[in-house]
PDB file of C-alpha atoms in Angstrom:
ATOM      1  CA  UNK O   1      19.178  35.727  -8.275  1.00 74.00           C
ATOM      2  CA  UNK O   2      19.573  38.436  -5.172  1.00 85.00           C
ATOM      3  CA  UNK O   3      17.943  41.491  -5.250  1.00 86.00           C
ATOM      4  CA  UNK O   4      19.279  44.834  -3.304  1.00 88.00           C
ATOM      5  CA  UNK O   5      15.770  44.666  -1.773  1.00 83.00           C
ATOM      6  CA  UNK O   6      17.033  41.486  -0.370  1.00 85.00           C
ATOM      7  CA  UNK O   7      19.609  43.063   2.150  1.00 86.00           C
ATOM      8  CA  UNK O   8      18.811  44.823   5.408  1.00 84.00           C
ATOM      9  CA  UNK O   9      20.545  48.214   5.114  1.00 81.00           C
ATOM     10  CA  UNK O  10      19.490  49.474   8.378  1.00 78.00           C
ATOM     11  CA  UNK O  11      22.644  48.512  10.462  1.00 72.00           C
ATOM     12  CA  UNK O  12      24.559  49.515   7.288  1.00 72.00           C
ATOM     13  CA  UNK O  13      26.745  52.844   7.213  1.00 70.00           C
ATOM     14  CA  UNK O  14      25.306  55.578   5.033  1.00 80.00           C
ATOM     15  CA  UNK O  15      22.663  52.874   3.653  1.00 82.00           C
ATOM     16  CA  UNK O  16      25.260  51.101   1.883  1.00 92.00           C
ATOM     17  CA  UNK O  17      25.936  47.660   1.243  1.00 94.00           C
ATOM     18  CA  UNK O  18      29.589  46.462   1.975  1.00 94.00           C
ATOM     19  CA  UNK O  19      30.614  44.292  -0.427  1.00 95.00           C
ATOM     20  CA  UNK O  20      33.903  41.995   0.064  1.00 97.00           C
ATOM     21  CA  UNK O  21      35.333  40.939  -3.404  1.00 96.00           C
ATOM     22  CA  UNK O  22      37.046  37.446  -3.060  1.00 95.00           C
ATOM     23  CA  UNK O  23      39.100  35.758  -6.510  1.00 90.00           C
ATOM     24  CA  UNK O  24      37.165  32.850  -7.471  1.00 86.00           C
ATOM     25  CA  UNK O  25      39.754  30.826  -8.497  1.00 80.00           C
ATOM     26  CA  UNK O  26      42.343  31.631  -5.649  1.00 78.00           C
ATOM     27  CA  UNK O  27      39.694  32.348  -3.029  1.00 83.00           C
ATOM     28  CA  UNK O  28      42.227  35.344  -2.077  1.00 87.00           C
ATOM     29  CA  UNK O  29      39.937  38.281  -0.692  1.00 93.00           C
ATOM     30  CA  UNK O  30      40.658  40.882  -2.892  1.00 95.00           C
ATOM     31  CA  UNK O  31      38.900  44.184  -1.874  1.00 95.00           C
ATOM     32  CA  UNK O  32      35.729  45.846   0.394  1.00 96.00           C
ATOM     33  CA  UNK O  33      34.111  48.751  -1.209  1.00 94.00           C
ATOM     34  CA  UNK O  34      30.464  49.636  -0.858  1.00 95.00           C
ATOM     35  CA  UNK O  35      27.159  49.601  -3.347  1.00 94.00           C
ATOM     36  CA  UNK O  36      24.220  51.808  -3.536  1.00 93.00           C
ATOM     37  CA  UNK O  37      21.388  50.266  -5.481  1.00 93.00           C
ATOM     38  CA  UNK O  38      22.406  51.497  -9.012  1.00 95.00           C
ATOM     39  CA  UNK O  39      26.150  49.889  -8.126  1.00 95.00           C
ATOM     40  CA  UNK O  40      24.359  46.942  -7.071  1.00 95.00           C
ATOM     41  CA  UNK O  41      21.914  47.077 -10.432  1.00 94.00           C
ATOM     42  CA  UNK O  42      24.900  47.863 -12.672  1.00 96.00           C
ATOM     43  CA  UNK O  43      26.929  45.159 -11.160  1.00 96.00           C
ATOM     44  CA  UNK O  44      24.139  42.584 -11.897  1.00 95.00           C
ATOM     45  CA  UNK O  45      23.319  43.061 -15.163  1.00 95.00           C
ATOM     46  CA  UNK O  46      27.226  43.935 -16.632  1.00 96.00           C
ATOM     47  CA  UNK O  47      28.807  41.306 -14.736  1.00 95.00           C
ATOM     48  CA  UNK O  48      31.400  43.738 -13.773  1.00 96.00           C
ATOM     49  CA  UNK O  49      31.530  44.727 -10.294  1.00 97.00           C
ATOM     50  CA  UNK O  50      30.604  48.824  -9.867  1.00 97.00           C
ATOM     51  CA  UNK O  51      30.392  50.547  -6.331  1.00 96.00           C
ATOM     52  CA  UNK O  52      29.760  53.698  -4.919  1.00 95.00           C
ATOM     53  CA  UNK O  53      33.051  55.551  -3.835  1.00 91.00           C
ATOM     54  CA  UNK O  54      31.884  57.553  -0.225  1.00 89.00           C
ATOM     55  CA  UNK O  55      34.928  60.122  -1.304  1.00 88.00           C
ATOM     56  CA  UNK O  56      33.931  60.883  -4.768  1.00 89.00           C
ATOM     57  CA  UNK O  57      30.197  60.803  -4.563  1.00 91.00           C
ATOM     58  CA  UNK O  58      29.604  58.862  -7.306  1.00 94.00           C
ATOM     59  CA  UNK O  59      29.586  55.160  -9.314  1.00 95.00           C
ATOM     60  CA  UNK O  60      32.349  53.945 -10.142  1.00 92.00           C
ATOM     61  CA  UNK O  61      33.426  50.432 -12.142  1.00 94.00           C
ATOM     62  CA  UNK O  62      36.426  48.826 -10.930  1.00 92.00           C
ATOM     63  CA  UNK O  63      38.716  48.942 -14.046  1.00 90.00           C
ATOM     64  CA  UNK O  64      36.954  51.849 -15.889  1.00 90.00           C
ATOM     65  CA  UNK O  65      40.433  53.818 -16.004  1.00 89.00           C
ATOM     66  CA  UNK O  66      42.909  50.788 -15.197  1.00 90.00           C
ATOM     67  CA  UNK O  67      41.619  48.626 -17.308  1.00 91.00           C
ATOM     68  CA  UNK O  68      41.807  45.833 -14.264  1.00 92.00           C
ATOM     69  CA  UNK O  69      38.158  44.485 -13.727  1.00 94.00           C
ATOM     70  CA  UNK O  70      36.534  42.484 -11.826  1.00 96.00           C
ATOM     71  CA  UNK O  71      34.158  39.899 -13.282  1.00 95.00           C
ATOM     72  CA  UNK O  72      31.616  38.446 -11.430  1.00 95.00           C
ATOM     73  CA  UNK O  73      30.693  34.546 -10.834  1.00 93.00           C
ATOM     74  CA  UNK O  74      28.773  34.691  -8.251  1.00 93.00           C
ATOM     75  CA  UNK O  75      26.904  37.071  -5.125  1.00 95.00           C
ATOM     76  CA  UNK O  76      26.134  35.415  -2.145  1.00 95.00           C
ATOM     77  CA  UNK O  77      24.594  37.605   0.918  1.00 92.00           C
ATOM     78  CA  UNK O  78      25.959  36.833   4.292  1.00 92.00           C
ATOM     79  CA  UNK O  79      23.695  35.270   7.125  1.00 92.00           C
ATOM     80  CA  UNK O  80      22.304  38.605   8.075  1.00 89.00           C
ATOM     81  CA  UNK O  81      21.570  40.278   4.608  1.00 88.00           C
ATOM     82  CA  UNK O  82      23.941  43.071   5.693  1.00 91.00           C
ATOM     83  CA  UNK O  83      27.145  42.263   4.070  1.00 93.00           C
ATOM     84  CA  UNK O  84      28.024  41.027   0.253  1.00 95.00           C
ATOM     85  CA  UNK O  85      29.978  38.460  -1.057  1.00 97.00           C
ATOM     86  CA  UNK O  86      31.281  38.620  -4.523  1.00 96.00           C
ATOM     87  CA  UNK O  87      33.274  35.951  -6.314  1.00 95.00           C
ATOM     88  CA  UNK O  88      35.039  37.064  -9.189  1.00 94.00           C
ATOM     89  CA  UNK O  89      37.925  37.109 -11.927  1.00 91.00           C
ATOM     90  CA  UNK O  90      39.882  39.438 -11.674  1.00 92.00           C
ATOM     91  CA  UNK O  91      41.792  41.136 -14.796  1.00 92.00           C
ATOM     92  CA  UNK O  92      44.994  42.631 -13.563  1.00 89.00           C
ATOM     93  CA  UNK O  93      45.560  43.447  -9.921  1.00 90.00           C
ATOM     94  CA  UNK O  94      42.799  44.289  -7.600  1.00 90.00           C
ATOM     95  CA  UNK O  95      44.331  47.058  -5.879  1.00 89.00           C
ATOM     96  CA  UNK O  96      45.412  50.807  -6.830  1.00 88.00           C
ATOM     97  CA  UNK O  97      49.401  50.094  -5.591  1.00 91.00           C
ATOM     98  CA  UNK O  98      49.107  47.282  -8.719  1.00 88.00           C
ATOM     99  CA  UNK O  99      48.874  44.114  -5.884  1.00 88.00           C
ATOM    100  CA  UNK O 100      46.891  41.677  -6.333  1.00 87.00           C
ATOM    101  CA  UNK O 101      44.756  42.140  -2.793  1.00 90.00           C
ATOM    102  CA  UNK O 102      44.327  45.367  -1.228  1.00 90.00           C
ATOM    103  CA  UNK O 103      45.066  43.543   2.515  1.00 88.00           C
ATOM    104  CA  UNK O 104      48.828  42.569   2.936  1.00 84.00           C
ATOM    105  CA  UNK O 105      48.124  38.875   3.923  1.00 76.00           C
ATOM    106  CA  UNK O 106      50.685  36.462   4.284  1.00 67.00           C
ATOM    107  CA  UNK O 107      50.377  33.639   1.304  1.00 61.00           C
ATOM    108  CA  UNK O 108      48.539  30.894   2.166  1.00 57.00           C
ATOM    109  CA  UNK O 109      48.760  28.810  -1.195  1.00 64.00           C
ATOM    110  CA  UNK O 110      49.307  25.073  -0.845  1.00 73.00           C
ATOM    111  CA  UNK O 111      52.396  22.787  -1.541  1.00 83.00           C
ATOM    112  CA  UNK O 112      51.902  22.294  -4.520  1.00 88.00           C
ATOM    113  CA  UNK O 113      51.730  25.979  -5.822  1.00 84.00           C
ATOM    114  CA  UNK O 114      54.789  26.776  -3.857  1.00 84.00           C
ATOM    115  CA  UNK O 115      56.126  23.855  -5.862  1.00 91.00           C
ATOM    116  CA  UNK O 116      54.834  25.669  -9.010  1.00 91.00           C
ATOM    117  CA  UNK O 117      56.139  28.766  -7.798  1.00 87.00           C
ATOM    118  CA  UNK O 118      59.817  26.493  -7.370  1.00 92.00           C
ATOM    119  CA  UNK O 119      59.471  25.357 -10.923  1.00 95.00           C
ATOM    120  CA  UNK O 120      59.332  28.568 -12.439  1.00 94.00           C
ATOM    121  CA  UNK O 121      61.674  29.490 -10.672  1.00 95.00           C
ATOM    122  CA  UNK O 122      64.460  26.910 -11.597  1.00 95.00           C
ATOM    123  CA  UNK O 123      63.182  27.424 -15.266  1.00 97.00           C
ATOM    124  CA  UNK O 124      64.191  31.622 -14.817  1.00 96.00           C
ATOM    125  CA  UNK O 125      67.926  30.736 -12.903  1.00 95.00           C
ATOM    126  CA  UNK O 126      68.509  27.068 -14.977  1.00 96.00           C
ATOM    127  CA  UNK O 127      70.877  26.125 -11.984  1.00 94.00           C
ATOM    128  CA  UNK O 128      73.495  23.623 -12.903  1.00 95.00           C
ATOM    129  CA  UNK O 129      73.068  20.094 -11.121  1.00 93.00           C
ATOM    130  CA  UNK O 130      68.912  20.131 -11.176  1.00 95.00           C
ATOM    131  CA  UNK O 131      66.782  17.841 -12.422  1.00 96.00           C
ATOM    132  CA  UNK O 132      64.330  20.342 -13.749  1.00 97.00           C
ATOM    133  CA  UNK O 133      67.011  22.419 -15.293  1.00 97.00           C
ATOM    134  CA  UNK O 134      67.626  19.125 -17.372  1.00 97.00           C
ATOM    135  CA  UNK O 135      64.350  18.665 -18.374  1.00 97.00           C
ATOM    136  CA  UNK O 136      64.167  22.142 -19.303  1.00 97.00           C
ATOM    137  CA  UNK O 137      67.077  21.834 -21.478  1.00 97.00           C
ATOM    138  CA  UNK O 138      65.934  18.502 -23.595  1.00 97.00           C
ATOM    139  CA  UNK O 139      62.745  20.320 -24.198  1.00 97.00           C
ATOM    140  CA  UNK O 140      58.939  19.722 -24.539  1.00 97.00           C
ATOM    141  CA  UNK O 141      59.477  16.495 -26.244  1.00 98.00           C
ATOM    142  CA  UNK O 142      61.020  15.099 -23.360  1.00 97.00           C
ATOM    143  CA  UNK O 143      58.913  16.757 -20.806  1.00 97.00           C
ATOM    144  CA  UNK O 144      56.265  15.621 -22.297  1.00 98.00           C
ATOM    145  CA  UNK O 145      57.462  11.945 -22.472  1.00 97.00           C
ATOM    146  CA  UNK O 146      57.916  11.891 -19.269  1.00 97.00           C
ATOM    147  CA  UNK O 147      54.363  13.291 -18.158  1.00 97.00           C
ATOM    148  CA  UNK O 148      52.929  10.380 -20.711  1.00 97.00           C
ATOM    149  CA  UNK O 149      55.318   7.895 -18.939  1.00 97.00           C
ATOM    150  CA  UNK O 150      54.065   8.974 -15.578  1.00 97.00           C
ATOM    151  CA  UNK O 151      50.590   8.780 -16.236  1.00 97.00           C
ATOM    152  CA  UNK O 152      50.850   5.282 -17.123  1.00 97.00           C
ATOM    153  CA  UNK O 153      52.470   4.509 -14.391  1.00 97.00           C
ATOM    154  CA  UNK O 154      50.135   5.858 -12.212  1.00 97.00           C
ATOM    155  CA  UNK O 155      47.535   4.121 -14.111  1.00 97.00           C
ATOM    156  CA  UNK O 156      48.872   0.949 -13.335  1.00 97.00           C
ATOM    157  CA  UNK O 157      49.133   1.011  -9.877  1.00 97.00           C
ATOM    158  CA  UNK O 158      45.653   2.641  -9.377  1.00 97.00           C
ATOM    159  CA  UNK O 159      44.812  -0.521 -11.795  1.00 97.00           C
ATOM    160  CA  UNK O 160      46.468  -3.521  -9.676  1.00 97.00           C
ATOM    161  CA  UNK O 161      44.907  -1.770  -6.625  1.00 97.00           C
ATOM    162  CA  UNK O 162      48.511  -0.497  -4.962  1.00 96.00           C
ATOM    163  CA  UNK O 163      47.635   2.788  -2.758  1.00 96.00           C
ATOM    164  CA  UNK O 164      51.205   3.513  -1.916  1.00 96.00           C
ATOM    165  CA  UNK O 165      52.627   2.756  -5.619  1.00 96.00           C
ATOM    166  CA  UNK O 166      49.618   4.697  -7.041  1.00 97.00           C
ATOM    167  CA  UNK O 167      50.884   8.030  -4.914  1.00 96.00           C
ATOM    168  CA  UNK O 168      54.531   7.625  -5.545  1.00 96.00           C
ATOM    169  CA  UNK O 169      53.937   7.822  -9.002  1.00 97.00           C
ATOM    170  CA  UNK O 170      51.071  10.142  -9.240  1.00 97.00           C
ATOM    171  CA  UNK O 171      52.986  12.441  -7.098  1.00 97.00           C
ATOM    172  CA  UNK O 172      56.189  12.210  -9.959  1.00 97.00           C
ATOM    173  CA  UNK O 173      53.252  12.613 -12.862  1.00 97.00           C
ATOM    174  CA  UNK O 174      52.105  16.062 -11.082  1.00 97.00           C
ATOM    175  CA  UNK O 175      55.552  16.952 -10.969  1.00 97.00           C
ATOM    176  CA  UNK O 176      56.104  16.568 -14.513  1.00 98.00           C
ATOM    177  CA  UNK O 177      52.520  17.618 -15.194  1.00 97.00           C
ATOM    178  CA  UNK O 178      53.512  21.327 -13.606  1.00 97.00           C
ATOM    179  CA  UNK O 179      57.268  21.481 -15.408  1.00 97.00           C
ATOM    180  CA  UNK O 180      55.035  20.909 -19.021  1.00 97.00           C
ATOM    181  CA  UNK O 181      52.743  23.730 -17.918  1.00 97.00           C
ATOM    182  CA  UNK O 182      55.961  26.041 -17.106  1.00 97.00           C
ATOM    183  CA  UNK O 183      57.063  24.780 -20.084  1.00 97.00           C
ATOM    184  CA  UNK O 184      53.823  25.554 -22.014  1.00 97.00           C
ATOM    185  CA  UNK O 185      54.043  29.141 -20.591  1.00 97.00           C
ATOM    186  CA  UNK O 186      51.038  28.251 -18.460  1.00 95.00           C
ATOM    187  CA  UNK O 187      50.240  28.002 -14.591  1.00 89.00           C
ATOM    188  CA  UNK O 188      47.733  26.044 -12.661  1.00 90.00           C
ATOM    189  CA  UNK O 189      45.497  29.426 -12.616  1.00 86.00           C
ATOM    190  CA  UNK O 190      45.340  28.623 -16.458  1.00 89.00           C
ATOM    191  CA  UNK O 191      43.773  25.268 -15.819  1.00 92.00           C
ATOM    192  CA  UNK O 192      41.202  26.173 -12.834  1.00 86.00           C
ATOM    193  CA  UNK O 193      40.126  29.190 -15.124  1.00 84.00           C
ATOM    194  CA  UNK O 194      39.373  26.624 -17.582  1.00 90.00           C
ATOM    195  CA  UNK O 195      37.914  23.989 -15.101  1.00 88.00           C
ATOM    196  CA  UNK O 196      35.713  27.015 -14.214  1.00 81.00           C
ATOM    197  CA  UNK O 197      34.202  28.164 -17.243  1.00 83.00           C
ATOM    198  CA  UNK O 198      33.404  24.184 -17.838  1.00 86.00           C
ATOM    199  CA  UNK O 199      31.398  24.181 -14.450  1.00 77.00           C
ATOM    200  CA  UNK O 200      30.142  27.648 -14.901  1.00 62.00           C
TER     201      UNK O 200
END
C-alpha cells in the first residue's frame, strides 16, 4: 500500500498532491483535484476519495452533499511520485454540471458499446421493419432462445475447429447476448462491475 510519504511534493503546487480520478470500469478520466495528507489518509482508510479544495480551505469528500462518490479500487503513483492515480467507481456523475467527466472529451467507447448504445435505442423508438424491434416484441422467452441457440452454435464451430464459422456466429450470440441485457434492464457496465468485484 502507498503512503503520502511516498510522493515527492516539492515540485508540487502549495505541497499538494494532484490526484487524477479515472472510472475503473470505463477507464474514462473523471476528475483532478488535489490531497493534503489527511485527504490522502481519509481517502485510504474510507475507500472514498476526499481532497483538499484550494478555494474553500478545507477537506472535502466527493459526494458528501451530492450523494455521488467515488469509490476507490486502486492508487497508483506516477513515475515521478508527484502525481496520483486513482481508479474508482463512481456513484452518480463525477462532475458538479451532473456529467459524468468533468473534461468534455469526445467518446471513445468501442463498437460494440455503440452497438449497445443502438440497441437501447431501437428498444426506446420500437421502429417498424427491425429485427430487434421483433425480438423485443416476442419477449424474453424468445430473446433468450435465441442467445441459447447462438451459443451453441458458436460452440460448435469453436468445437470442429472453424475460425471463420466460430466468429460469424459468436458475433450473432453477442448480439443477442446485448438485446437480453437491454431486455433484462441491464448494460455491459452491469457485467464488468460484476467481473470486477470477482477479480477484486
Amino acid at each position: 500500500m502507498i503512503s503520502f510519504n511516498d510522493f515527492n511534493l516539492s515540485k508540487c503546487a502549495d505541497g499538494l498532491l494532484p490526484a487524477i480520478i479515472q472510472d475503473a470500469i470505463s477507464m474514462k478520466v473523471l476528475m483532478l483535484g488535489y490531497m493534503n495528507r489527511e485527504a490522502f489518509d481519509i481517502t485510504v482508510s474510507t475507500g472514498r476519495v476526499t481532497f483538499y479544495s484550494r478555494t474553500r480551505n478545507r477537506l472535502w469528500t466527493k459526494g458528501e452533499t451530492s450523494g455521488n462518490f467515488l469509490n476507490v479500487n486502486d492508487m497508483y503513483p506516477d513515475c515521478d511520485n508527484d502525481t496520483l492515480l486513482i481508479k474508482a467507481t463512481p456513484v452518480g456523475p463525477a462532475c458538479h454540471r451532473g456529467t459524468e467527466s468533468c473534461f468534455d472529451t469526445p467518446a471513445e467507447e468501442g463498437f460494440v458499446r455503440k452497438l449497445s448504445a443502438l440497441v437501447r435505442q431501437r428498444h426506446i423508438d420500437m421502429p417498424e421493419g427491425s429485427y430487434t424491434t421483433r425480438l423485443f416484441i416476442r419477449g424474453v422467452k424468445k430473446i433468450a432462445q435465441k442467445v441459447g441457440e447462438e451459443a451453441l452454435e458458436s460452440a460448435i464451430e469453436a468445437v470442429d475447429g472453424n475460425r471463420d464459422r466460430f466468429i460469424y456466429e459468436a458475433s450473432d450470440l453477442l448480439y443477442h447476448y446485448l438485446v437480453l441485457l437491454e431486455q433484462m434492464g441491464c448494460d455491459l457496465k452491469d457485467i464488468e462491475r460484476e467481473l470486477l468485484s470477482r477479480h477484486s
